[in-house]
Coordinates of C-alpha atoms in Angstrom, one line a residue:
Chain O
M1 CA 75.4 -3.3 -23.9
K2 CA 73.9 -1.0 -26.5
E3 CA 70.4 -2.4 -25.9
I4 CA 70.8 -1.9 -22.1
L5 CA 72.0 1.7 -22.6
L6 CA 69.1 2.3 -25.1
V7 CA 66.6 1.3 -22.5
F8 CA 68.1 2.9 -19.4
V9 CA 69.5 6.2 -20.6
P10 CA 66.3 7.7 -22.1
T11 CA 64.3 6.3 -19.1
L12 CA 66.6 7.9 -16.6
T13 CA 66.7 11.1 -18.6
L14 CA 63.0 11.5 -18.9
V15 CA 61.2 9.9 -15.9
P16 CA 62.5 12.0 -13.0
P17 CA 61.9 15.3 -14.8
A18 CA 58.5 14.2 -15.9
V19 CA 57.6 13.3 -12.3
A20 CA 59.0 16.6 -11.0
A21 CA 57.1 18.5 -13.7
S22 CA 53.8 16.7 -12.9
L23 CA 54.2 17.7 -9.2
A24 CA 54.9 21.3 -10.2
M25 CA 51.9 21.4 -12.6
R26 CA 49.7 19.9 -9.9
K27 CA 50.6 22.9 -7.7
I28 CA 50.2 25.4 -10.5
S29 CA 46.7 24.2 -11.6
S30 CA 45.4 23.8 -8.0
T31 CA 46.5 27.3 -7.0
A32 CA 45.1 28.7 -10.2
L33 CA 41.7 27.0 -9.7
E34 CA 41.6 28.2 -6.1
G35 CA 42.2 31.7 -7.3
M36 CA 39.5 31.4 -10.0
T37 CA 36.9 30.2 -7.4
R38 CA 37.8 33.0 -5.0
Q39 CA 37.8 35.7 -7.7
P40 CA 35.8 34.7 -10.7
E41 CA 36.1 38.2 -12.3
I42 CA 39.8 37.6 -13.0
A43 CA 39.4 34.0 -14.0
Q44 CA 40.5 34.7 -17.6
Q45 CA 43.7 36.4 -16.5
L46 CA 44.5 33.5 -14.1
F47 CA 43.9 31.0 -16.8
T48 CA 46.3 32.7 -19.2
T49 CA 49.0 33.0 -16.4
M50 CA 48.4 29.3 -15.6
L51 CA 48.9 28.3 -19.2
V52 CA 52.2 30.3 -19.5
S53 CA 53.5 28.8 -16.2
M54 CA 52.7 25.3 -17.3
A55 CA 54.4 25.9 -20.6
L56 CA 57.6 27.0 -18.8
V57 CA 57.6 23.9 -16.6
E58 CA 56.8 21.7 -19.6
A59 CA 59.7 23.2 -21.5
L60 CA 62.2 21.8 -19.0
V61 CA 60.8 18.3 -19.6
I62 CA 61.1 18.9 -23.3
Y63 CA 64.8 19.9 -23.0
C64 CA 65.3 16.4 -21.3
L65 CA 63.3 14.8 -24.2
V66 CA 65.6 16.4 -26.8
I67 CA 68.7 15.2 -24.9
A68 CA 67.2 11.7 -24.6
L69 CA 66.5 11.7 -28.4
M70 CA 70.0 12.9 -29.2
V71 CA 71.6 10.3 -26.9
A72 CA 69.4 7.5 -28.3
A73 CA 70.4 8.5 -31.8
K74 CA 74.1 8.4 -30.9
I75 CA 73.7 5.0 -29.3
Chain M
M1 CA 59.1 9.4 -41.1
T2 CA 60.8 10.9 -38.1
P3 CA 61.2 14.6 -37.6
A4 CA 64.7 16.0 -38.3
L5 CA 66.8 17.4 -35.5
G6 CA 69.5 18.7 -37.7
P7 CA 70.1 22.3 -38.8
H8 CA 68.9 21.8 -42.4
L9 CA 65.4 22.7 -43.5
P10 CA 63.9 20.2 -45.9
A11 CA 61.9 21.4 -48.9
I12 CA 58.8 19.9 -47.4
V13 CA 58.9 22.5 -44.6
V14 CA 59.3 25.4 -46.9
G15 CA 56.5 24.1 -49.2
N16 CA 54.3 23.4 -46.2
F17 CA 54.7 27.0 -44.8
L18 CA 54.0 28.4 -48.3
I19 CA 50.8 26.5 -48.5
V20 CA 49.8 27.7 -45.0
A21 CA 50.6 31.3 -45.9
A22 CA 48.5 30.9 -49.1
V23 CA 45.6 29.5 -47.0
L24 CA 45.9 32.4 -44.5
L25 CA 45.9 35.0 -47.3
A26 CA 42.8 33.3 -48.8
L27 CA 41.0 33.3 -45.4
G28 CA 41.9 37.0 -45.0
K29 CA 40.5 37.8 -48.5
L30 CA 37.4 35.8 -47.6
A31 CA 36.9 37.7 -44.3
T32 CA 37.3 41.1 -46.0
A33 CA 35.5 40.3 -49.3
R34 CA 32.3 42.1 -48.3
A35 CA 32.1 45.6 -46.8
P36 CA 31.9 45.3 -43.0
R37 CA 28.3 45.5 -41.6
E38 CA 27.1 47.1 -38.4
L39 CA 25.7 43.8 -37.2
P40 CA 28.4 41.3 -38.2
G41 CA 27.6 37.9 -39.7
G42 CA 29.4 34.6 -39.3
V43 CA 32.8 35.2 -41.1
Q44 CA 33.0 38.9 -40.0
N45 CA 32.2 38.0 -36.5
A46 CA 34.9 35.3 -36.3
A47 CA 37.5 37.6 -38.0
E48 CA 36.7 40.4 -35.5
A49 CA 36.9 38.1 -32.5
V50 CA 40.4 37.0 -33.6
L51 CA 41.5 40.5 -34.4
D52 CA 40.1 41.9 -31.2
W53 CA 42.2 39.6 -29.0
F54 CA 45.4 40.6 -30.8
V55 CA 44.6 44.3 -30.8
G56 CA 43.8 44.1 -27.1
Q57 CA 47.1 42.5 -26.4
A58 CA 48.9 45.1 -28.5
R59 CA 47.0 48.0 -26.8
R60 CA 48.0 46.7 -23.4
L61 CA 51.7 46.5 -24.4
H62 CA 51.9 49.9 -26.1
P63 CA 48.8 51.9 -27.1
D64 CA 50.6 53.8 -29.9
G65 CA 52.2 50.7 -31.4
V66 CA 49.1 48.6 -32.1
R67 CA 49.6 48.8 -35.9
L68 CA 53.1 47.4 -35.4
I69 CA 52.5 44.8 -32.6
A70 CA 49.1 43.3 -33.5
P71 CA 50.0 42.0 -37.0
F72 CA 53.3 40.6 -35.7
L73 CA 51.6 38.6 -32.9
A74 CA 48.7 37.6 -35.1
T75 CA 51.1 36.3 -37.9
L76 CA 53.1 34.1 -35.4
F77 CA 49.9 32.7 -33.8
L78 CA 48.0 32.0 -37.0
L79 CA 51.0 30.6 -38.9
I80 CA 51.8 28.1 -36.1
L81 CA 48.2 27.2 -35.5
L82 CA 47.3 26.6 -39.1
S83 CA 50.4 24.6 -39.9
N84 CA 49.6 22.4 -36.9
L85 CA 45.9 22.0 -37.8
L86 CA 46.6 21.3 -41.5
A87 CA 48.8 18.5 -40.3
L88 CA 45.7 16.6 -39.2
L89 CA 44.7 16.3 -42.9
P90 CA 45.9 13.1 -44.7
V91 CA 47.3 15.2 -47.6
P92 CA 50.9 14.1 -48.6
L93 CA 52.6 17.5 -48.3
L94 CA 50.7 18.7 -45.3
R95 CA 50.4 15.7 -43.0
I96 CA 53.9 16.3 -41.5
P97 CA 53.7 19.6 -39.6
P98 CA 56.7 21.9 -40.3
T99 CA 57.0 22.6 -36.6
S100 CA 58.1 19.0 -36.1
Y101 CA 61.4 20.0 -37.7
Y102 CA 63.8 21.9 -35.3
G103 CA 65.0 24.1 -38.1
A104 CA 61.5 25.5 -38.6
T105 CA 60.8 26.1 -34.9
L106 CA 64.3 27.7 -34.5
A107 CA 63.5 30.0 -37.4
L108 CA 60.2 31.0 -35.9
A109 CA 61.9 31.6 -32.5
L110 CA 64.5 33.8 -34.2
V111 CA 61.8 35.8 -36.0
S112 CA 60.1 36.3 -32.6
V113 CA 63.3 37.5 -30.9
V114 CA 64.5 39.7 -33.8
G115 CA 60.9 41.0 -34.2
V116 CA 60.7 42.1 -30.6
L117 CA 64.0 43.9 -31.0
V118 CA 62.8 45.6 -34.2
I119 CA 59.5 46.7 -32.6
D120 CA 61.4 48.0 -29.6
V121 CA 63.7 50.0 -31.8
R122 CA 60.8 51.4 -33.9
L123 CA 58.8 52.4 -30.8
R124 CA 61.5 53.6 -28.5
G125 CA 64.2 54.7 -30.9
P126 CA 67.4 52.9 -31.9
K127 CA 69.4 54.0 -28.8
A128 CA 66.8 52.9 -26.2
G129 CA 66.1 49.7 -28.2
L130 CA 69.7 48.6 -28.5
L131 CA 70.7 49.8 -25.1
H132 CA 68.1 47.4 -23.7
L133 CA 70.4 44.5 -24.9
V134 CA 73.2 45.5 -22.5
W135 CA 71.5 47.7 -19.8
P136 CA 70.3 47.4 -17.0
N137 CA 71.0 43.7 -17.3
P138 CA 74.4 43.1 -19.0
L139 CA 73.4 39.5 -19.6
Q140 CA 70.3 40.5 -21.6
L141 CA 71.9 39.2 -24.8
V142 CA 72.3 35.7 -23.2
T143 CA 68.7 35.9 -22.0
E144 CA 67.6 36.7 -25.6
V145 CA 69.5 33.7 -27.0
S146 CA 68.1 31.4 -24.2
H147 CA 64.6 32.8 -24.9
A148 CA 65.0 31.8 -28.6
L149 CA 66.2 28.3 -27.6
S150 CA 63.4 27.7 -25.2
L151 CA 60.7 28.9 -27.6
S152 CA 62.1 26.7 -30.4
L153 CA 62.6 23.6 -28.2
R154 CA 59.2 23.9 -26.5
L155 CA 57.4 24.1 -29.9
Y156 CA 59.6 21.3 -31.4
G157 CA 59.2 19.1 -28.4
N158 CA 55.5 19.4 -28.3
I159 CA 54.7 18.9 -31.9
G160 CA 57.6 16.7 -32.9
G161 CA 57.3 14.6 -29.8
E162 CA 53.6 14.1 -30.5
L163 CA 54.5 13.0 -34.0
I164 CA 57.0 10.5 -32.7
V165 CA 54.6 9.1 -30.1
G166 CA 51.9 8.8 -32.8
A167 CA 54.4 6.9 -35.1
L168 CA 55.3 4.5 -32.2
V169 CA 51.7 3.9 -31.3
T170 CA 50.7 3.3 -34.9
Q171 CA 53.6 0.8 -35.2
A172 CA 52.3 -1.0 -32.1
V173 CA 48.5 -0.8 -32.6
P174 CA 47.7 0.2 -36.2
W175 CA 43.9 0.4 -35.7
G176 CA 42.0 2.7 -33.3
A177 CA 44.9 3.9 -31.1
P178 CA 46.3 6.5 -33.5
L179 CA 42.9 8.2 -33.5
L180 CA 43.2 8.5 -29.7
V181 CA 46.7 9.9 -30.0
H182 CA 45.6 12.4 -32.6
A183 CA 42.6 13.4 -30.4
L184 CA 44.9 14.0 -27.4
G185 CA 47.3 15.8 -29.7
L186 CA 44.7 18.5 -30.4
F187 CA 45.5 20.1 -27.0
P188 CA 49.1 21.0 -27.8
V189 CA 48.2 21.8 -31.4
A190 CA 45.9 24.6 -30.1
I191 CA 47.8 25.6 -26.9
Q192 CA 51.4 25.8 -28.2
P193 CA 50.7 28.7 -30.7
L194 CA 49.0 30.6 -27.8
V195 CA 51.9 29.9 -25.5
F196 CA 54.4 31.0 -28.2
T197 CA 52.5 34.2 -28.9
L198 CA 52.0 35.0 -25.2
L199 CA 55.7 34.5 -24.4
T200 CA 56.6 36.7 -27.4
A201 CA 54.2 39.3 -26.0
N202 CA 55.8 39.0 -22.5
A203 CA 59.3 39.6 -24.1
L204 CA 57.9 42.6 -25.8
A205 CA 56.4 43.9 -22.6
I206 CA 59.8 43.5 -20.8
A207 CA 61.5 45.3 -23.7
L208 CA 59.0 48.1 -23.7
Q209 CA 59.3 48.6 -20.0
G210 CA 61.0 52.0 -20.5
H211 CA 57.7 53.2 -22.1
R212 CA 55.7 51.8 -19.3
A213 CA 57.8 53.5 -16.6
A214 CA 57.5 56.8 -18.5
G215 CA 53.7 56.6 -19.1
A216 CA 52.7 54.8 -15.9
G217 CA 50.6 57.7 -14.6
T218 CA 48.5 58.0 -17.7
E219 CA 47.7 54.3 -18.2
R220 CA 44.4 52.7 -17.4
S221 CA 44.5 49.9 -14.9
A222 CA 43.9 46.4 -16.3

């Protein structure tokens, strides 16, 4: 039972958020690149904003990673 | 060796940060050893490029507070960057990055939050600085706590998680694959200090909004 929980709980905790985050990051990067090609003069600003946005999305997946680690340690 | 999630801070983290601080001070001494020249050479050029970015960020936030804001942002950035980079060396004390311990990243996040508050109080006065914690958003205090949590968890998750993945890959494939993991790990090593510093600067910008509203007519556009 423990082994089954150890396999499924971290997987279910991490995989859906990772998929959702990758879709969000796809949208962020494609929009930022479109903006950079349309207005190259503000490319640096757009790049910085893109980085910060990606970090915020990535943070949500990391919260799930920390929960998965804590649950795996308890199991 | 797996990173600790607990509240205690092992001696290795404190020792690591002390070494990083010593290296940063040595680099600073090296950059300022000679008198600055009109046409800068290699070391002066690099130092000026780094300094210019932080001074530019500080000037955008509060033109009168550059001497307060720029060193704060630069210290956070360089401390995290150097501690992550030195972890790539196979030296016993340095090879585990201190930011892979949650206690260390929480400490850095608390320094960021408290530092923003202190700078706000220094630049706008104690009344305006402390009033910002409860007005106009009564839940601003909760926002500050969640900001500290998110900063610490983001940094811990990226660096600590990379370490865990590296350890698992090394267990599975001891030859060649760890090099790939380390190479891929160079991205978060460089980007996470930048993100940490930018988010701190954003929090400072929000806290100093009172100054922006007052001086909006006199500011240059970006």
